[in-house]
Coordinates of C-alpha atoms in Angstrom, one line a residue:
M1 CA 0.0 0.0 0.0
I2 CA 1.3 3.5 -1.0
K3 CA 0.0 6.7 0.6
L4 CA 0.2 10.2 -0.8
V5 CA 0.4 12.9 1.9
F6 CA -0.5 16.4 0.8
C7 CA 0.0 19.2 3.3
L8 CA -2.3 22.0 2.4
R9 CA -2.1 25.8 2.8
R10 CA -5.0 27.9 1.7
L11 CA -4.9 30.5 -1.0
P12 CA -4.4 34.1 0.3
G13 CA -7.7 35.8 0.6
L14 CA -9.6 32.7 1.8
S15 CA -10.4 32.5 5.5
R16 CA -9.6 29.3 7.4
H17 CA -13.4 28.6 7.6
E18 CA -13.9 29.2 3.9
F19 CA -11.0 26.9 3.0
L20 CA -12.0 24.1 5.3
R21 CA -15.7 24.3 4.2
Y22 CA -14.8 24.2 0.5
W23 CA -12.3 21.4 1.0
L24 CA -14.8 19.2 2.9
E25 CA -18.1 20.1 1.1
E26 CA -16.9 20.7 -2.5
H27 CA -13.6 19.0 -3.1
G28 CA -14.2 15.9 -0.9
P29 CA -17.2 14.8 -2.9
L30 CA -15.3 15.5 -6.2
V31 CA -12.5 13.2 -5.0
R32 CA -15.1 10.6 -4.1
S33 CA -16.6 10.8 -7.6
H34 CA -13.2 10.1 -9.2
A35 CA -11.9 7.5 -6.7
E36 CA -12.6 4.5 -8.9
A37 CA -11.0 6.1 -12.0
L38 CA -7.9 7.0 -10.1
H39 CA -7.8 3.7 -8.1
I40 CA -7.9 5.6 -4.8
R41 CA -8.6 3.1 -2.0
R42 CA -9.0 5.5 0.8
Y43 CA -9.1 9.3 1.2
E44 CA -9.0 11.3 4.4
Q45 CA -8.9 14.9 5.3
A46 CA -7.3 16.1 8.5
H47 CA -8.4 19.6 9.3
S48 CA -6.2 21.7 11.5
V49 CA -7.7 22.8 14.8
E50 CA -6.8 26.1 16.4
S51 CA -5.8 25.8 20.0
A52 CA -3.6 27.5 22.6
A53 CA -2.0 24.2 23.4
G54 CA -1.0 23.7 19.8
D55 CA 0.4 27.2 19.6
A56 CA 2.4 26.6 22.8
L57 CA 3.8 23.3 21.6
A58 CA 4.8 24.8 18.3
A59 CA 6.5 27.7 20.0
V60 CA 8.5 25.4 22.3
R61 CA 9.7 23.4 19.3
G62 CA 10.3 26.4 17.1
A63 CA 7.9 25.0 14.5
P64 CA 7.0 26.8 11.3
S65 CA 3.4 28.0 10.8
P66 CA 1.0 25.1 10.6
F67 CA -0.7 23.7 7.6
D68 CA -4.4 24.2 7.2
G69 CA -4.8 20.5 6.8
V70 CA -3.4 17.3 5.5
A71 CA -5.0 15.1 2.7
S72 CA -4.0 11.4 2.7
L73 CA -4.8 9.1 -0.3
W74 CA -4.1 5.4 -0.3
F75 CA -3.3 3.3 -3.4
D76 CA -2.6 -0.4 -3.8
S77 CA 0.8 0.4 -5.4
M78 CA 2.7 3.0 -7.4
A79 CA 2.2 0.9 -10.5
D80 CA -1.6 0.7 -9.9
M81 CA -1.7 4.5 -9.4
R82 CA 0.3 5.1 -12.6
A83 CA -1.9 2.7 -14.6
A84 CA -5.0 4.5 -13.5
G85 CA -3.5 7.8 -14.6
A86 CA -2.8 6.3 -18.1
T87 CA -6.4 5.8 -18.9
P88 CA -8.6 8.5 -20.5
S89 CA -10.9 8.5 -17.4
G90 CA -8.0 8.7 -15.1
R91 CA -6.4 11.6 -16.9
H92 CA -9.8 13.4 -17.0
A93 CA -10.2 12.8 -13.2
A94 CA -6.7 14.0 -12.4
R95 CA -7.2 17.2 -14.5
E96 CA -10.6 17.9 -12.9
L97 CA -9.1 17.5 -9.4
L98 CA -6.1 19.8 -10.1
E99 CA -8.4 22.5 -11.6
D100 CA -10.5 22.4 -8.4
E101 CA -7.4 22.4 -6.2
R102 CA -6.3 25.6 -7.8
R103 CA -9.5 27.3 -6.5
F104 CA -8.6 26.9 -2.8
I105 CA -5.1 25.5 -2.3
D106 CA -1.8 27.5 -2.5
L107 CA -0.1 24.8 -4.5
P108 CA 3.4 26.2 -4.5
R109 CA 3.3 26.3 -0.6
S110 CA 1.7 22.9 -0.2
P111 CA 4.2 20.0 -0.3
L112 CA 3.3 16.5 -1.1
W113 CA 5.1 13.1 -1.2
F114 CA 4.5 9.4 -1.2
T115 CA 5.0 7.2 1.8
E116 CA 5.2 3.6 2.9
E117 CA 3.7 3.3 6.4
H118 CA 5.4 1.5 9.3
R119 CA 3.1 1.0 12.2
I120 CA 4.9 1.3 15.5
V121 CA 2.0 1.4 18.0

């Protein structure tokens, strides 16, 4: 199993509330509608939570400003994910998702990478 981790920062001009609402209520269903074409096995959104405890922990560690959220997408394998992207329906789905992401995500400030998970606890 391969996981894509995408740390999201919202576009300037969007409030945190606007960003999180759009991501959950508009983009989430769009991802769901393309999951089969893209061979997405699981999709989760982790929305940041504002808290004094989180601010204090970040300050003690010297952490950078937080992301607005983290998207996680699971695929059976890199080969399976690439195969999905090679089909007309997969390419259409990927284009549609990217077009939508440009509406609310500051893409140049939102890193993403693939991972292999190792459960410790």
